PDB file of C-alpha atoms and ligand atoms in Angstrom:
ATOM      1  CA  MET S   1      24.399  80.411 -70.936  1.00 80.00           C
ATOM      2  CA  THR S   2      21.307  78.183 -70.929  1.00 89.00           C
ATOM      3  CA  SER S   3      21.637  74.438 -71.380  1.00 90.00           C
ATOM      4  CA  THR S   4      19.747  74.635 -74.701  1.00 92.00           C
ATOM      5  CA  GLU S   5      22.113  77.299 -75.984  1.00 95.00           C
ATOM      6  CA  PHE S   6      25.145  75.244 -74.908  1.00 97.00           C
ATOM      7  CA  SER S   7      23.739  72.159 -76.605  1.00 97.00           C
ATOM      8  CA  ARG S   8      23.228  74.198 -79.825  1.00 97.00           C
ATOM      9  CA  GLN S   9      26.832  75.329 -79.656  1.00 98.00           C
ATOM     10  CA  VAL S  10      28.116  71.748 -79.302  1.00 98.00           C
ATOM     11  CA  ILE S  11      26.077  70.744 -82.371  1.00 98.00           C
ATOM     12  CA  ALA S  12      27.400  73.756 -84.300  1.00 98.00           C
ATOM     13  CA  HIS S  13      30.952  72.474 -83.744  1.00 98.00           C
ATOM     14  CA  LEU S  14      30.130  68.955 -85.008  1.00 98.00           C
ATOM     15  CA  PRO S  15      30.330  68.034 -88.696  1.00 96.00           C
ATOM     16  CA  PRO S  16      26.916  68.405 -90.421  1.00 96.00           C
ATOM     17  CA  ARG S  17      24.423  65.578 -89.777  1.00 95.00           C
ATOM     18  CA  HIS S  18      26.587  63.973 -87.108  1.00 96.00           C
ATOM     19  CA  PRO S  19      24.790  60.749 -86.020  1.00 96.00           C
ATOM     20  CA  TRP S  20      25.024  61.656 -82.336  1.00 98.00           C
ATOM     21  CA  ALA S  21      23.961  65.333 -82.674  1.00 97.00           C
ATOM     22  CA  ASP S  22      20.422  64.691 -81.407  1.00 97.00           C
ATOM     23  CA  ARG S  23      21.619  62.590 -78.455  1.00 98.00           C
ATOM     24  CA  ILE S  24      23.140  65.379 -76.356  1.00 98.00           C
ATOM     25  CA  THR S  25      21.666  66.276 -72.958  1.00 98.00           C
ATOM     26  CA  VAL S  26      23.072  69.343 -71.216  1.00 98.00           C
ATOM     27  CA  LEU S  27      22.232  69.853 -67.542  1.00 98.00           C
ATOM     28  CA  ASP S  28      22.885  72.773 -65.272  1.00 98.00           C
ATOM     29  CA  THR S  29      23.692  70.696 -62.175  1.00 98.00           C
ATOM     30  CA  VAL S  30      23.863  66.951 -61.634  1.00 98.00           C
ATOM     31  CA  ASP S  31      25.484  64.706 -59.038  1.00 98.00           C
ATOM     32  CA  SER S  32      27.602  62.914 -61.648  1.00 98.00           C
ATOM     33  CA  THR S  33      27.174  62.792 -65.431  1.00 98.00           C
ATOM     34  CA  ASN S  34      28.244  59.114 -65.313  1.00 98.00           C
ATOM     35  CA  THR S  35      25.530  58.276 -62.777  1.00 98.00           C
ATOM     36  CA  CYS S  36      22.929  60.170 -64.818  1.00 98.00           C
ATOM     37  CA  LEU S  37      23.996  58.442 -68.041  1.00 98.00           C
ATOM     38  CA  LYS S  38      23.859  55.065 -66.296  1.00 98.00           C
ATOM     39  CA  SER S  39      20.140  55.455 -65.602  1.00 98.00           C
ATOM     40  CA  MET S  40      19.566  56.566 -69.216  1.00 98.00           C
ATOM     41  CA  ALA S  41      21.498  53.466 -70.399  1.00 98.00           C
ATOM     42  CA  GLN S  42      19.328  51.228 -68.223  1.00 97.00           C
ATOM     43  CA  GLN S  43      16.262  52.717 -69.923  1.00 98.00           C
ATOM     44  CA  GLY S  44      17.654  51.823 -73.354  1.00 97.00           C
ATOM     45  CA  ALA S  45      19.457  55.001 -74.477  1.00 98.00           C
ATOM     46  CA  PRO S  46      21.410  54.365 -77.704  1.00 98.00           C
ATOM     47  CA  GLU S  47      25.140  54.497 -78.405  1.00 97.00           C
ATOM     48  CA  GLY S  48      26.332  58.074 -78.710  1.00 98.00           C
ATOM     49  CA  THR S  49      24.100  59.437 -75.951  1.00 98.00           C
ATOM     50  CA  VAL S  50      26.042  62.229 -74.256  1.00 98.00           C
ATOM     51  CA  VAL S  51      25.439  63.954 -70.920  1.00 98.00           C
ATOM     52  CA  ILE S  52      27.221  67.213 -70.178  1.00 98.00           C
ATOM     53  CA  ALA S  53      26.800  69.228 -66.969  1.00 98.00           C
ATOM     54  CA  HIS S  54      27.915  72.747 -66.104  1.00 98.00           C
ATOM     55  CA  ARG S  55      28.428  71.590 -62.508  1.00 98.00           C
ATOM     56  CA  GLN S  56      28.646  68.267 -60.652  1.00 98.00           C
ATOM     57  CA  THR S  57      27.912  67.956 -56.954  1.00 98.00           C
ATOM     58  CA  GLY S  58      29.337  64.429 -56.721  1.00 98.00           C
ATOM     59  CA  GLY S  59      31.825  64.131 -59.587  1.00 98.00           C
ATOM     60  CA  ARG S  60      33.538  60.757 -59.284  1.00 97.00           C
ATOM     61  CA  GLY S  61      37.043  59.571 -60.123  1.00 96.00           C
ATOM     62  CA  ARG S  62      38.722  56.175 -59.951  1.00 92.00           C
ATOM     63  CA  LEU S  63      39.027  54.390 -56.611  1.00 88.00           C
ATOM     64  CA  GLY S  64      36.116  56.323 -55.120  1.00 89.00           C
ATOM     65  CA  ARG S  65      37.934  59.645 -55.354  1.00 93.00           C
ATOM     66  CA  GLN S  66      36.065  62.919 -55.896  1.00 96.00           C
ATOM     67  CA  PHE S  67      36.467  65.000 -59.024  1.00 98.00           C
ATOM     68  CA  SER S  68      36.205  68.716 -58.277  1.00 98.00           C
ATOM     69  CA  SER S  69      33.533  70.094 -60.646  1.00 98.00           C
ATOM     70  CA  PRO S  70      32.797  73.793 -59.987  1.00 98.00           C
ATOM     71  CA  ALA S  71      30.100  75.540 -62.054  1.00 98.00           C
ATOM     72  CA  GLY S  72      31.084  76.602 -65.561  1.00 97.00           C
ATOM     73  CA  LEU S  73      34.823  76.106 -65.034  1.00 98.00           C
ATOM     74  CA  GLY S  74      35.383  72.575 -66.325  1.00 98.00           C
ATOM     75  CA  LEU S  75      33.929  70.248 -68.921  1.00 98.00           C
ATOM     76  CA  TYR S  76      32.062  67.326 -67.311  1.00 98.00           C
ATOM     77  CA  PHE S  77      31.155  64.903 -70.086  1.00 98.00           C
ATOM     78  CA  SER S  78      29.907  61.292 -70.319  1.00 98.00           C
ATOM     79  CA  LEU S  79      29.390  59.241 -73.474  1.00 98.00           C
ATOM     80  CA  LEU S  80      27.469  55.979 -73.841  1.00 98.00           C
ATOM     81  CA  LEU S  81      28.848  53.131 -75.965  1.00 97.00           C
ATOM     82  CA  ARG S  82      27.143  49.879 -76.890  1.00 96.00           C
ATOM     83  CA  PRO S  83      29.936  47.654 -78.204  1.00 94.00           C
ATOM     84  CA  GLN S  84      28.835  44.124 -79.130  1.00 91.00           C
ATOM     85  CA  CYS S  85      31.728  42.183 -77.660  1.00 93.00           C
ATOM     86  CA  PRO S  86      32.964  40.423 -74.552  1.00 95.00           C
ATOM     87  CA  PRO S  87      34.501  42.710 -71.887  1.00 96.00           C
ATOM     88  CA  GLN S  88      37.948  41.145 -72.450  1.00 96.00           C
ATOM     89  CA  GLN S  89      38.133  43.016 -75.767  1.00 95.00           C
ATOM     90  CA  LEU S  90      37.705  46.350 -74.003  1.00 95.00           C
ATOM     91  CA  MET S  91      40.464  46.131 -71.404  1.00 96.00           C
ATOM     92  CA  HIS S  92      42.240  48.996 -73.161  1.00 97.00           C
ATOM     93  CA  LEU S  93      39.158  51.301 -73.172  1.00 97.00           C
ATOM     94  CA  THR S  94      40.456  53.715 -70.516  1.00 97.00           C
ATOM     95  CA  CYS S  95      43.768  54.086 -72.394  1.00 98.00           C
ATOM     96  CA  ALA S  96      41.979  54.619 -75.708  1.00 98.00           C
ATOM     97  CA  ALA S  97      39.709  57.245 -74.100  1.00 98.00           C
ATOM     98  CA  ALA S  98      42.727  59.015 -72.596  1.00 98.00           C
ATOM     99  CA  VAL S  99      44.322  59.290 -76.056  1.00 98.00           C
ATOM    100  CA  ALA S 100      41.021  60.520 -77.535  1.00 98.00           C
ATOM    101  CA  ALA S 101      40.698  63.168 -74.798  1.00 98.00           C
ATOM    102  CA  SER S 102      44.310  64.271 -75.264  1.00 98.00           C
ATOM    103  CA  ASP S 103      43.723  64.532 -79.056  1.00 98.00           C
ATOM    104  CA  ALA S 104      40.510  66.530 -78.478  1.00 98.00           C
ATOM    105  CA  VAL S 105      42.310  69.059 -76.268  1.00 98.00           C
ATOM    106  CA  CYS S 106      45.007  69.381 -78.943  1.00 98.00           C
ATOM    107  CA  GLN S 107      42.342  69.874 -81.635  1.00 97.00           C
ATOM    108  CA  VAL S 108      40.741  72.836 -79.848  1.00 98.00           C
ATOM    109  CA  CYS S 109      43.760  74.611 -78.379  1.00 96.00           C
ATOM    110  CA  GLY S 110      46.945  73.124 -79.813  1.00 97.00           C
ATOM    111  CA  LEU S 111      48.250  71.740 -76.530  1.00 98.00           C
ATOM    112  CA  THR S 112      48.657  67.950 -76.274  1.00 98.00           C
ATOM    113  CA  PRO S 113      48.321  66.733 -72.670  1.00 98.00           C
ATOM    114  CA  ASP S 114      50.472  63.807 -71.553  1.00 97.00           C
ATOM    115  CA  ILE S 115      48.984  60.851 -69.709  1.00 97.00           C
ATOM    116  CA  LYS S 116      49.774  59.488 -66.248  1.00 96.00           C
ATOM    117  CA  TRP S 117      48.932  55.791 -66.077  1.00 96.00           C
ATOM    118  CA  ILE S 118      46.209  54.925 -66.290  1.00 97.00           C
ATOM    119  CA  ASN S 119      43.638  57.676 -66.606  1.00 97.00           C
ATOM    120  CA  ASP S 120      45.011  61.123 -65.797  1.00 97.00           C
ATOM    121  CA  LEU S 121      45.617  63.866 -68.352  1.00 98.00           C
ATOM    122  CA  VAL S 122      48.611  65.893 -67.265  1.00 97.00           C
ATOM    123  CA  VAL S 123      50.437  69.038 -68.315  1.00 97.00           C
ATOM    124  CA  GLY S 124      53.858  69.619 -66.827  1.00 93.00           C
ATOM    125  CA  LYS S 125      53.674  67.837 -63.508  1.00 91.00           C
ATOM    126  CA  ARG S 126      50.023  68.663 -62.836  1.00 96.00           C
ATOM    127  CA  LYS S 127      46.652  67.001 -63.432  1.00 97.00           C
ATOM    128  CA  LEU S 128      44.492  68.632 -66.134  1.00 98.00           C
ATOM    129  CA  GLY S 129      41.711  66.063 -66.109  1.00 98.00           C
ATOM    130  CA  GLY S 130      40.737  62.447 -65.766  1.00 98.00           C
ATOM    131  CA  ILE S 131      38.813  59.593 -67.351  1.00 98.00           C
ATOM    132  CA  LEU S 132      36.363  57.278 -65.600  1.00 98.00           C
ATOM    133  CA  THR S 133      35.227  54.359 -67.777  1.00 97.00           C
ATOM    134  CA  GLU S 134      32.525  52.010 -66.534  1.00 97.00           C
ATOM    135  CA  LEU S 135      31.248  48.789 -68.110  1.00 97.00           C
ATOM    136  CA  SER S 136      28.001  46.925 -67.508  1.00 97.00           C
ATOM    137  CA  ILE S 137      28.028  43.223 -68.347  1.00 96.00           C
ATOM    138  CA  HIS S 138      24.887  41.351 -69.396  1.00 93.00           C
ATOM    139  CA  PRO S 139      24.422  38.595 -66.762  1.00 92.00           C
ATOM    140  CA  ASP S 140      23.365  35.865 -69.244  1.00 92.00           C
ATOM    141  CA  SER S 141      25.419  36.493 -72.371  1.00 92.00           C
ATOM    142  CA  ARG S 142      28.474  37.845 -70.452  1.00 93.00           C
ATOM    143  CA  GLN S 143      28.717  40.355 -73.327  1.00 95.00           C
ATOM    144  CA  VAL S 144      29.029  44.077 -72.699  1.00 96.00           C
ATOM    145  CA  ASP S 145      25.576  45.611 -72.211  1.00 96.00           C
ATOM    146  CA  TYR S 146      26.939  49.142 -72.293  1.00 97.00           C
ATOM    147  CA  GLY S 147      30.096  51.064 -71.588  1.00 97.00           C
ATOM    148  CA  MET S 148      30.514  54.663 -70.649  1.00 98.00           C
ATOM    149  CA  ILE S 149      33.392  57.064 -70.863  1.00 98.00           C
ATOM    150  CA  GLY S 150      33.331  59.909 -68.351  1.00 98.00           C
ATOM    151  CA  ILE S 151      35.788  62.699 -69.005  1.00 98.00           C
ATOM    152  CA  GLY S 152      36.477  65.711 -66.807  1.00 98.00           C
ATOM    153  CA  ILE S 153      38.763  68.492 -68.054  1.00 98.00           C
ATOM    154  CA  ASN S 154      39.719  71.589 -66.053  1.00 98.00           C
ATOM    155  CA  CYS S 155      39.183  74.537 -68.404  1.00 98.00           C
ATOM    156  CA  HIS S 156      38.834  77.966 -66.795  1.00 98.00           C
ATOM    157  CA  GLN S 157      39.951  77.382 -63.190  1.00 98.00           C
ATOM    158  CA  SER S 158      42.378  79.702 -61.440  1.00 98.00           C
ATOM    159  CA  ALA S 159      44.470  78.159 -58.642  1.00 98.00           C
ATOM    160  CA  ALA S 160      41.997  79.373 -55.984  1.00 98.00           C
ATOM    161  CA  ASP S 161      39.146  77.448 -57.671  1.00 98.00           C
ATOM    162  CA  PHE S 162      40.724  74.079 -56.732  1.00 98.00           C
ATOM    163  CA  PRO S 163      40.225  72.545 -53.286  1.00 97.00           C
ATOM    164  CA  GLU S 164      43.313  73.228 -51.170  1.00 97.00           C
ATOM    165  CA  ASP S 165      44.437  69.597 -51.007  1.00 95.00           C
ATOM    166  CA  ILE S 166      44.738  69.234 -54.797  1.00 96.00           C
ATOM    167  CA  ARG S 167      45.864  72.791 -55.568  1.00 96.00           C
ATOM    168  CA  PRO S 168      49.589  71.901 -55.717  1.00 95.00           C
ATOM    169  CA  ILE S 169      48.999  69.099 -58.253  1.00 95.00           C
ATOM    170  CA  ALA S 170      46.105  70.504 -60.355  1.00 97.00           C
ATOM    171  CA  THR S 171      46.108  72.677 -63.433  1.00 98.00           C
ATOM    172  CA  SER S 172      43.608  73.977 -65.991  1.00 98.00           C
ATOM    173  CA  LEU S 173      43.849  75.029 -69.633  1.00 98.00           C
ATOM    174  CA  HIS S 174      43.538  78.637 -68.419  1.00 98.00           C
ATOM    175  CA  LEU S 175      46.514  78.189 -66.062  1.00 98.00           C
ATOM    176  CA  GLU S 176      48.449  76.728 -69.008  1.00 98.00           C
ATOM    177  CA  GLY S 177      47.798  79.899 -71.020  1.00 98.00           C
ATOM    178  CA  GLN S 178      44.980  78.495 -73.180  1.00 97.00           C
ATOM    179  CA  SER S 179      41.515  79.917 -73.612  1.00 95.00           C
ATOM    180  CA  VAL S 180      39.122  77.149 -74.580  1.00 97.00           C
ATOM    181  CA  ASP S 181      35.509  77.006 -75.699  1.00 98.00           C
ATOM    182  CA  ARG S 182      33.918  74.175 -73.664  1.00 98.00           C
ATOM    183  CA  ALA S 183      31.287  73.492 -76.349  1.00 98.00           C
ATOM    184  CA  ALA S 184      34.000  73.095 -79.002  1.00 98.00           C
ATOM    185  CA  LEU S 185      35.888  70.775 -76.644  1.00 98.00           C
ATOM    186  CA  ALA S 186      32.748  68.662 -76.065  1.00 98.00           C
ATOM    187  CA  ALA S 187      32.225  68.327 -79.837  1.00 98.00           C
ATOM    188  CA  ALA S 188      35.891  67.365 -80.314  1.00 98.00           C
ATOM    189  CA  LEU S 189      35.533  64.698 -77.599  1.00 98.00           C
ATOM    190  CA  MET S 190      32.484  63.246 -79.383  1.00 98.00           C
ATOM    191  CA  GLU S 191      34.365  63.095 -82.681  1.00 97.00           C
ATOM    192  CA  ARG S 192      37.544  61.621 -81.220  1.00 97.00           C
ATOM    193  CA  CYS S 193      35.568  58.973 -79.273  1.00 97.00           C
ATOM    194  CA  GLN S 194      33.423  57.943 -82.235  1.00 94.00           C
ATOM    195  CA  ASP S 195      35.296  54.844 -83.381  1.00 85.00           C
ATOM    196  CA  LEU S 196      37.318  54.309 -80.237  1.00 90.00           C
ATOM    197  CA  TYR S 197      36.760  50.582 -79.919  1.00 86.00           C
ATOM    198  CA  ALA S 198      37.025  49.629 -83.605  1.00 88.00           C
ATOM    199  CA  PRO S 199      39.522  46.709 -83.519  1.00 87.00           C
ATOM    200  CA  ALA S 200      41.657  48.327 -86.241  1.00 91.00           C
ATOM    201  CA  ARG S 201      42.300  51.324 -84.003  1.00 94.00           C
ATOM    202  CA  LYS S 202      43.694  49.365 -81.059  1.00 95.00           C
ATOM    203  CA  ASP S 203      47.350  49.230 -82.197  1.00 96.00           C
ATOM    204  CA  PRO S 204      47.700  52.921 -83.147  1.00 97.00           C
ATOM    205  CA  LEU S 205      45.803  54.078 -80.040  1.00 97.00           C
ATOM    206  CA  MET S 206      48.004  52.003 -77.706  1.00 98.00           C
ATOM    207  CA  GLU S 207      51.112  53.225 -79.536  1.00 98.00           C
ATOM    208  CA  SER S 208      49.983  56.846 -79.005  1.00 98.00           C
ATOM    209  CA  TYR S 209      49.191  56.003 -75.376  1.00 98.00           C
ATOM    210  CA  ARG S 210      52.726  54.719 -74.727  1.00 98.00           C
ATOM    211  CA  SER S 211      54.305  57.706 -76.414  1.00 98.00           C
ATOM    212  CA  ARG S 212      52.321  60.150 -74.184  1.00 98.00           C
ATOM    213  CA  CYS S 213      52.543  58.124 -70.972  1.00 97.00           C
ATOM    214  CA  VAL S 214      54.839  60.023 -68.600  1.00 96.00           C
ATOM    215  CA  THR S 215      54.800  57.113 -66.124  1.00 96.00           C
ATOM    216  CA  LEU S 216      57.022  54.973 -68.363  1.00 97.00           C
ATOM    217  CA  GLY S 217      60.705  54.891 -67.485  1.00 95.00           C
ATOM    218  CA  GLN S 218      59.943  56.383 -64.040  1.00 94.00           C
ATOM    219  CA  PRO S 219      60.441  54.964 -60.561  1.00 93.00           C
ATOM    220  CA  VAL S 220      56.949  54.476 -59.134  1.00 94.00           C
ATOM    221  CA  CYS S 221      55.295  53.540 -55.898  1.00 93.00           C
ATOM    222  CA  LEU S 222      52.523  50.957 -56.292  1.00 93.00           C
ATOM    223  CA  HIS S 223      49.705  51.274 -53.745  1.00 90.00           C
ATOM    224  CA  ARG S 224      47.856  48.025 -53.141  1.00 87.00           C
ATOM    225  CA  GLY S 225      45.474  48.562 -50.221  1.00 85.00           C
ATOM    226  CA  THR S 226      47.756  49.786 -47.420  1.00 89.00           C
ATOM    227  CA  GLU S 227      50.832  48.156 -48.997  1.00 90.00           C
ATOM    228  CA  MET S 228      53.374  50.322 -50.880  1.00 91.00           C
ATOM    229  CA  ILE S 229      55.871  48.733 -53.250  1.00 93.00           C
ATOM    230  CA  TYR S 230      58.652  50.466 -55.181  1.00 94.00           C
ATOM    231  CA  ALA S 231      59.306  49.571 -58.814  1.00 95.00           C
ATOM    232  CA  GLN S 232      60.352  50.910 -62.194  1.00 95.00           C
ATOM    233  CA  ALA S 233      57.577  51.392 -64.795  1.00 96.00           C
ATOM    234  CA  LEU S 234      58.695  49.738 -68.051  1.00 97.00           C
ATOM    235  CA  ASP S 235      55.770  49.414 -70.435  1.00 98.00           C
ATOM    236  CA  VAL S 236      51.996  49.381 -70.911  1.00 98.00           C
ATOM    237  CA  ASP S 237      50.693  46.186 -72.505  1.00 98.00           C
ATOM    238  CA  MET S 238      47.919  45.923 -75.118  1.00 97.00           C
ATOM    239  CA  ASP S 239      45.269  45.638 -72.372  1.00 97.00           C
ATOM    240  CA  GLY S 240      46.455  48.802 -70.639  1.00 97.00           C
ATOM    241  CA  ALA S 241      48.184  46.963 -67.782  1.00 97.00           C
ATOM    242  CA  LEU S 242      51.475  48.360 -66.447  1.00 97.00           C
ATOM    243  CA  VAL S 243      54.639  46.261 -66.716  1.00 98.00           C
ATOM    244  CA  VAL S 244      56.953  46.987 -63.782  1.00 97.00           C
ATOM    245  CA  GLU S 245      60.369  45.802 -62.622  1.00 97.00           C
ATOM    246  CA  TYR S 246      61.143  45.379 -58.919  1.00 96.00           C
ATOM    247  CA  PRO S 247      64.570  46.123 -57.376  1.00 96.00           C
ATOM    248  CA  ASP S 248      65.439  42.380 -57.428  1.00 97.00           C
ATOM    249  CA  GLY S 249      65.007  42.360 -61.240  1.00 97.00           C
ATOM    250  CA  SER S 250      61.722  40.438 -61.291  1.00 98.00           C
ATOM    251  CA  ARG S 251      58.927  41.772 -63.477  1.00 98.00           C
ATOM    252  CA  GLN S 252      55.166  41.874 -63.050  1.00 96.00           C
ATOM    253  CA  THR S 253      52.174  43.129 -65.015  1.00 97.00           C
ATOM    254  CA  VAL S 254      49.748  45.026 -62.779  1.00 96.00           C
ATOM    255  CA  THR S 255      46.244  46.227 -63.621  1.00 94.00           C
ATOM    256  CA  SER S 256      44.597  49.490 -62.635  1.00 91.00           C
ATOM    257  CA  GLY S 257      42.021  47.511 -60.664  1.00 87.00           C
ATOM    258  CA  GLU S 258      44.800  46.147 -58.440  1.00 83.00           C
ATOM    259  CA  VAL S 259      47.069  49.111 -57.858  1.00 83.00           C
ATOM    260  CA  SER S 260      47.297  52.863 -58.146  1.00 85.00           C
ATOM    261  CA  VAL S 261      50.583  54.511 -58.994  1.00 89.00           C
ATOM    262  CA  ARG S 262      52.317  57.554 -57.568  1.00 83.00           C
ATOM    263  CA  GLY S 263      55.677  58.855 -58.663  1.00 80.00           C
ATOM    264  CA  MET S 264      58.417  58.454 -56.054  1.00 70.00           C
ATOM    265  CA  TYR S 265      58.989  62.196 -55.980  1.00 69.00           C
ATOM    266  CA  GLY S 266      55.401  63.497 -56.040  1.00 77.00           C
ATOM    267  CA  TYR S 267      52.233  63.120 -58.095  1.00 81.00           C
ATOM    268  CA  LEU S 268      54.076  62.095 -61.285  1.00 79.00           C
TER     269      LEU S 268
HETATM  270  C1  LIG E 301      39.757  60.495 -62.117  1.00 79.34           C
HETATM  271  O1  LIG E 301      40.313  61.560 -61.883  1.00 79.34           O
HETATM  272  O2  LIG E 301      40.069  59.423 -61.529  1.00 79.34           O
HETATM  273  C2  LIG E 301      38.693  60.457 -63.175  1.00 79.34           C
HETATM  274  C3  LIG E 301      37.836  61.678 -63.154  1.00 79.34           C
HETATM  275  C4  LIG E 301      36.666  61.577 -64.110  1.00 79.34           C
HETATM  276  C5  LIG E 301      35.732  62.754 -63.951  1.00 79.34           C
HETATM  277  C6  LIG E 301      34.623  62.732 -64.963  1.00 79.34           C
HETATM  278  S1  LIG E 301      33.733  64.257 -64.963  1.00 79.34           S
HETATM  279  C7  LIG E 301      32.495  63.546 -65.961  1.00 79.34           C
HETATM  280  C8  LIG E 301      32.269  62.136 -65.448  1.00 79.34           C
HETATM  281  N1  LIG E 301      31.345  62.148 -64.335  1.00 79.34           N
HETATM  282  C9  LIG E 301      31.919  61.749 -63.205  1.00 79.34           C
HETATM  283  O3  LIG E 301      31.339  61.667 -62.096  1.00 79.34           O
HETATM  284  N2  LIG E 301      33.197  61.450 -63.418  1.00 79.34           N
HETATM  285  C10 LIG E 301      33.575  61.648 -64.798  1.00 79.34           C
END
């Protein structure tokens, strides 16, 4: 399918006269939709600008990891936001985007993915997709210049389509028995992300996040550089930080910038 045709299909799945309908760019191949959107943001692109690619050659995840993005098999989607606020008010953005992405998947195929703290969509014990949020801060005002939400969702992959190293922990909607229309999923993501950072939505979004977060109540291994620390995951606070308890009973709140989390018995 051509990029123009795909773009038309996304628009057809949006409500009529959607304010972002004329801000969708669909590309055949790009290094990373986030990187592409970043240069559009720097040239003044408005809120609601969306970049979708059929294939990424350098799809990026958190902590410099790669996101496998084979042609036509996943949805690789980035959305530009221009919230007028200090960055401290957007600490929960990754969590809010994870809930929005989980809701969008449910909207198009009836399956609600769980969330592994902080940014992985999971089904069963396997990763279905991930979120990469990036913020740019204005150097003078210290306000947010722009934010972007990058979402990657594995749609049509069979096991052999994943690189060998992630095959045991990856899944796709196809492998979960769902057939999904990627254009419908892109439109659902746009709708679910539309008022993501409205202050009134913070409480319900974080409540949904906690209820879908499979990390909570689990023993986890915190990776900080080369250090590994064992703890119990207790809660996620309103900024999206993880509250953990160590074996000596002491508690700490850790952020996703400081640590990554692995389950003690595998990926979850
Ligand atoms: C992760 O697994 O840590 C996050 C993965 C995020 C992948 C998406 S795909 C669309 C957008 N472009 C990127 O380069 N990354 C995000």
